[in-house]
Coordinates of C-alpha atoms in Angstrom, one line a residue:
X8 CA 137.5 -58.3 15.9
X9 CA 139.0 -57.4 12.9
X10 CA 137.5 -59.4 10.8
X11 CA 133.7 -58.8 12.4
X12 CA 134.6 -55.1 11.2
X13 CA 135.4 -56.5 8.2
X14 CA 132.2 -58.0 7.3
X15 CA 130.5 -55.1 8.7
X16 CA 132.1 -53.0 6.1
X17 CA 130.8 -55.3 3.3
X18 CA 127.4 -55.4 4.3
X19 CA 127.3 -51.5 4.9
X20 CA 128.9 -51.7 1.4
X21 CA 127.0 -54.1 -0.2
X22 CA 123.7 -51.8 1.5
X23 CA 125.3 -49.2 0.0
X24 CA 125.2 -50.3 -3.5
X25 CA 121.9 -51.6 -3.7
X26 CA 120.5 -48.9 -2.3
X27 CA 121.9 -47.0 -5.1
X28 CA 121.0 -49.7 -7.8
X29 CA 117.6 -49.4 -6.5
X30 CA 117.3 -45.4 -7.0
X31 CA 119.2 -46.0 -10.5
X32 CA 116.2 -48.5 -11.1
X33 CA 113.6 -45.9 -9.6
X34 CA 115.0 -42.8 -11.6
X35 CA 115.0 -45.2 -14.4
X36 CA 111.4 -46.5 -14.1
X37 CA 109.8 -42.5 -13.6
X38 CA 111.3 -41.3 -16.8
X39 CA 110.5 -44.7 -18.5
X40 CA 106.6 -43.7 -17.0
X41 CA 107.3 -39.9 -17.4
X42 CA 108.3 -40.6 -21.5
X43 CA 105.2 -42.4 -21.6
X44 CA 102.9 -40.1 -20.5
X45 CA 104.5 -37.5 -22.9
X46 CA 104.1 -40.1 -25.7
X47 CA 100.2 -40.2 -24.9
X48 CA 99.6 -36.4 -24.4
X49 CA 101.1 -36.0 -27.9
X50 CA 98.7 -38.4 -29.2
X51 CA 95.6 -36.9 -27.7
X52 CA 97.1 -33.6 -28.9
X53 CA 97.2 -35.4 -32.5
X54 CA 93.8 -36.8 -32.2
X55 CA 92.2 -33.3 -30.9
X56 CA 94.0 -31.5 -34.1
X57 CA 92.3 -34.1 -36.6
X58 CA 88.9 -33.9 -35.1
X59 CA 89.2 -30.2 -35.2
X60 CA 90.3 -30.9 -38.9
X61 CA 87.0 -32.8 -39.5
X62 CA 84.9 -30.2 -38.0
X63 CA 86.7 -27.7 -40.1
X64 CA 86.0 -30.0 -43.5
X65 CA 82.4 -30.8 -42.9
X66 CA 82.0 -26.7 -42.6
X67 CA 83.3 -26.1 -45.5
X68 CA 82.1 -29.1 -47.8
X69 CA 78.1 -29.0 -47.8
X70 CA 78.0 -30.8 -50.5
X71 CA 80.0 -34.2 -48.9
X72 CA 76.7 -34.2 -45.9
X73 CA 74.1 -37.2 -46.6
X74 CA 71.3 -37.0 -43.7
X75 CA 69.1 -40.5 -43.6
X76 CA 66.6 -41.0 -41.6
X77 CA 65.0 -44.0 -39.8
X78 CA 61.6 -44.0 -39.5
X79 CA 59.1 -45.7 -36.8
X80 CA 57.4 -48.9 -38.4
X81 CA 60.3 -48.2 -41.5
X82 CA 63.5 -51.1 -42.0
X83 CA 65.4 -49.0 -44.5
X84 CA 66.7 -45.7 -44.2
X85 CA 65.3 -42.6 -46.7
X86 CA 67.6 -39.9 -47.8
X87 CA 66.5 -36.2 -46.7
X88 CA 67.2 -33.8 -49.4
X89 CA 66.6 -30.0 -49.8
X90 CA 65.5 -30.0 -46.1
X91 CA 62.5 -32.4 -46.9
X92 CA 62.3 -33.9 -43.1
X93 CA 59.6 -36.3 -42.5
X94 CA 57.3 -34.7 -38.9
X95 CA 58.9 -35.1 -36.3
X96 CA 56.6 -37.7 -34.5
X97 CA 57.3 -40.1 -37.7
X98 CA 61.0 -40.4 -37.0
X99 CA 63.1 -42.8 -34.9
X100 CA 66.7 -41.8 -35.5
X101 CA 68.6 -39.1 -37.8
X102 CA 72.2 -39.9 -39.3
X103 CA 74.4 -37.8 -40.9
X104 CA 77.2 -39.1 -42.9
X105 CA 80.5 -37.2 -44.1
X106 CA 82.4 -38.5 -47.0
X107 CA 86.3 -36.8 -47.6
X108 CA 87.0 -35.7 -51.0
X109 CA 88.0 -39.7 -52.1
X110 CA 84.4 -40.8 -50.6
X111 CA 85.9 -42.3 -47.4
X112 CA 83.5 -42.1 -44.6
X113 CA 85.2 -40.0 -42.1
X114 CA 82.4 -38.7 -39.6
X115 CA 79.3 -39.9 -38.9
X116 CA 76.5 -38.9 -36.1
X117 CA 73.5 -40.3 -34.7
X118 CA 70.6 -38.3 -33.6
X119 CA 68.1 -40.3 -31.5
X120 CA 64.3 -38.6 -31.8
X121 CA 63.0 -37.5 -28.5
X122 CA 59.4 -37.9 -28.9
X123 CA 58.7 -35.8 -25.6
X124 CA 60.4 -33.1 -26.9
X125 CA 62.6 -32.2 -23.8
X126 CA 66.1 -34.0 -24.8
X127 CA 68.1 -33.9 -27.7
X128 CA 71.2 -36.2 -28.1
X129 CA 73.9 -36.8 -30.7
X130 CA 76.5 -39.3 -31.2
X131 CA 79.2 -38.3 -32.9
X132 CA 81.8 -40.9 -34.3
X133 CA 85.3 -39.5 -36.3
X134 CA 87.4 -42.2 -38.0
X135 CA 90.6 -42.2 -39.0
X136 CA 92.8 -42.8 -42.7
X137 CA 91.9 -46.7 -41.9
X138 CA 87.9 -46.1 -40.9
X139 CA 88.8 -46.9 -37.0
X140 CA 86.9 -44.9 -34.6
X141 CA 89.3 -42.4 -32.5
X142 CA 87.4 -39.9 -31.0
X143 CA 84.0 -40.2 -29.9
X144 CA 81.3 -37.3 -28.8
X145 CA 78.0 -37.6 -27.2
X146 CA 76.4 -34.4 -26.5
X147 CA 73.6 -34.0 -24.8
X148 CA 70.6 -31.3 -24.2
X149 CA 67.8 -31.9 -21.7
X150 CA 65.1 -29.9 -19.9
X151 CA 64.6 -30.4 -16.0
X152 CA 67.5 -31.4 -14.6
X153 CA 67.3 -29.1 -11.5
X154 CA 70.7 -27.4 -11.7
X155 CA 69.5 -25.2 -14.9
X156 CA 66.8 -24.9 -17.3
X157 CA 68.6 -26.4 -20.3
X158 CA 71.9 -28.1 -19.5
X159 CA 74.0 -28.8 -22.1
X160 CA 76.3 -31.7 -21.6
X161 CA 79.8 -33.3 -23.6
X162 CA 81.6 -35.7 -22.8
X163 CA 84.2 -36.1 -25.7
X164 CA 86.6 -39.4 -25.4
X165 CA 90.0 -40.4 -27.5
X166 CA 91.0 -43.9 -28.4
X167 CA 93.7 -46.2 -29.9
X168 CA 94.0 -48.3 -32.5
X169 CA 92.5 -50.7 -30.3
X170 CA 89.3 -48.7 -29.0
X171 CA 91.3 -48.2 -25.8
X172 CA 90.3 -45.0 -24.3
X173 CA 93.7 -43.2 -24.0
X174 CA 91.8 -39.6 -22.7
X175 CA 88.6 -38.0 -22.1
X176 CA 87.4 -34.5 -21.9
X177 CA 83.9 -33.5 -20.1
X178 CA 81.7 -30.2 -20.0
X179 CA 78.5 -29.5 -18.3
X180 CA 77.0 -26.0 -18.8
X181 CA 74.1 -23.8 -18.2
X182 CA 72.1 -20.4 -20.1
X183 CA 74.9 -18.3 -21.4
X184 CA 77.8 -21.2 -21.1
X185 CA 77.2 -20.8 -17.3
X186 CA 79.6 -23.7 -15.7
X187 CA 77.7 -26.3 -13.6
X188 CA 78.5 -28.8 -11.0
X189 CA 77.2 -32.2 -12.2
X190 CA 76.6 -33.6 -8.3
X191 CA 73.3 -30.8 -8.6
X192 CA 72.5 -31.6 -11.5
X193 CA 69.9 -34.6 -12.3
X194 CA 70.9 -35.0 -15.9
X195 CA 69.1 -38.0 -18.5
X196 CA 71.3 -41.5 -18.8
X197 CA 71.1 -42.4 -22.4
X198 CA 72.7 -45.7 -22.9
X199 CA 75.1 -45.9 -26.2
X200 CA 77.8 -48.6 -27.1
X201 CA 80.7 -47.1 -29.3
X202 CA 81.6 -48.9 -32.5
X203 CA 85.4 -49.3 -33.1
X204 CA 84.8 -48.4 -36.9
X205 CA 83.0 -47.1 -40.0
X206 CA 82.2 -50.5 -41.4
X207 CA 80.7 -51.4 -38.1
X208 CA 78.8 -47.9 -37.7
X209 CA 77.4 -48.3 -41.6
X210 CA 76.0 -52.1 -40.9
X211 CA 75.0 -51.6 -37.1
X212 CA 72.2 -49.0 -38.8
X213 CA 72.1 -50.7 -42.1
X214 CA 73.4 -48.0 -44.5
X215 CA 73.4 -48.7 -48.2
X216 CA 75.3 -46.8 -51.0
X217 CA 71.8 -46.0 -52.1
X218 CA 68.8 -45.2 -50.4
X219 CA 65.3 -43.9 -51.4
X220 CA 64.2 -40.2 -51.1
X221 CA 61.8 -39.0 -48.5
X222 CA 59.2 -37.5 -50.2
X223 CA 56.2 -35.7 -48.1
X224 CA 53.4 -37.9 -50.1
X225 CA 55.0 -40.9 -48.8
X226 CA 54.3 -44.2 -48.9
X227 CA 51.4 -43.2 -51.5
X228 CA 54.1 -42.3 -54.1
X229 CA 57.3 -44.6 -54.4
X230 CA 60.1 -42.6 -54.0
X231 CA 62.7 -42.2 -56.3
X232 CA 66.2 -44.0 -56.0
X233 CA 69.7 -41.7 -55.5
X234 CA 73.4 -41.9 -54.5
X235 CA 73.8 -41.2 -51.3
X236 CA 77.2 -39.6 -52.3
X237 CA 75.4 -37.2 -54.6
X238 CA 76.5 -33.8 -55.2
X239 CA 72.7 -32.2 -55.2
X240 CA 73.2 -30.9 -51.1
X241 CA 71.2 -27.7 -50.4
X242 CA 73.7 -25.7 -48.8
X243 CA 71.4 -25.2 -45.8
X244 CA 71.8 -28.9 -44.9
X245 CA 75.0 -27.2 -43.2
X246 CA 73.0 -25.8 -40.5
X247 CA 71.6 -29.1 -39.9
X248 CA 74.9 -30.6 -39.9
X249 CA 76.3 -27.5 -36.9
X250 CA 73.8 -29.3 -34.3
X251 CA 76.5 -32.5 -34.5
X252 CA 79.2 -30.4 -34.4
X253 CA 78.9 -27.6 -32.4

């Protein structure tokens, strides 16, 4: 009897322990997954101050903006200067490029032409001190979606070194920044791929260090060669520039 007890007292024991062990190992694995979730808000909050920074630069630095523009029937891009845009009709896609003060690209967008008239999207890319892509925007503006006469759409996403999405922000709103419900909403799909860097952004659309000048009397008159870094930017190119960043 004595020794039944006995081993009854080791397995309650032995219970005991592991049961313990096993909370130790629990505790121990939720601040292991607690740490790490602190470690990745900090780096969203890290990646949110430099895209503000970004914003805050292409503001204040007119003169870094280079706007090309693709047009139907065109291969090459042409540079728009002084606010010389081709019509509307004749375009297929505006970019606008920002270049830091060391002529790093640093922001680009992508403005798709809606020929109908009643959408307008951007794609906005922001690259770090190594040209990788960490936050992307698409913002889009449509007509007719039921919920509101113009919603304004944004989702805004944060990645990695990797291109791993690591966190995501979205915002849907109406006239007068009126919140909406996107399930009564019928909002447009526009399909995009994200590039995971500046290189691959600049050869995807075929961006050159130079590229011709858009001149109204085009293609009668060749137009003439430039830098796209050059320093001639009409200042009102930074109105152009707040519909990407806004």
């Amino acid at each position: 009897m004595k020794k039944v007890f006995s081993v009854l007292i080791c397995i309650i024991t032995v219970f005991a322990t592991s049961c313990k062990n096993n909370q130790k190992e629990t505790n121990a694995t939720n601040a292991y997954v607690s740490d790490e979730t602190v470690q990745k808000i900090d780096t969203i909050e890290i990646l949110k101050q430099r895209k503000i920074e970004i914003d805050t630069f292409i503001s204040q630095n007119p003169k870094n903006i280079t706007v090309l523009v693709k047009l139907i029937d065109q291969s090459n891009l042409f540079k728009v200067e002084n606010e010389n845009f081709p019509e509307p009709y004749d375009i297929e896609t505006t970019f606008n490029i920002i270049k830091d003060n060391t002529g790093k690209i640093i922001y680009a967008c992508e403005i798709p032409q809606s020929q109908s008239g009643d959408w307008f999207v951007v794609l906005n890319y922001y690259f770090d001190d190594n040209g990788k892509t960490f936050a992307f925007e698409k913002q889009t503006n449509s007509f007719g979606s039921m919920c509101a006469e113009i919603t304004y759409e944004t989702i805004t996403e944060y990645f990695d070194d990797n291109l791993k999405s690591i966190g995501n922000e979205y915002k849907l709103v109406g006239d007068k920044n009126k919140k909406l419900n996107k399930k009564d909403c019928d909002l447009m799909d526009y399909e995009y791929k994200v590039l995971s860097n500046a290189d691959s952004f600049v050869k995807t659309n075929k961006i050159k260090n130079t590229h011709k000048v858009y001149t109204q009397n085009f293609p009668e008159i060749e137009p003439k060669e430039t830098q796209t870094n050059s320093k001639e930017v009409n200042i009102h190119i930074k109105n152009y520039i707040s519909a990407c960043i806004e």
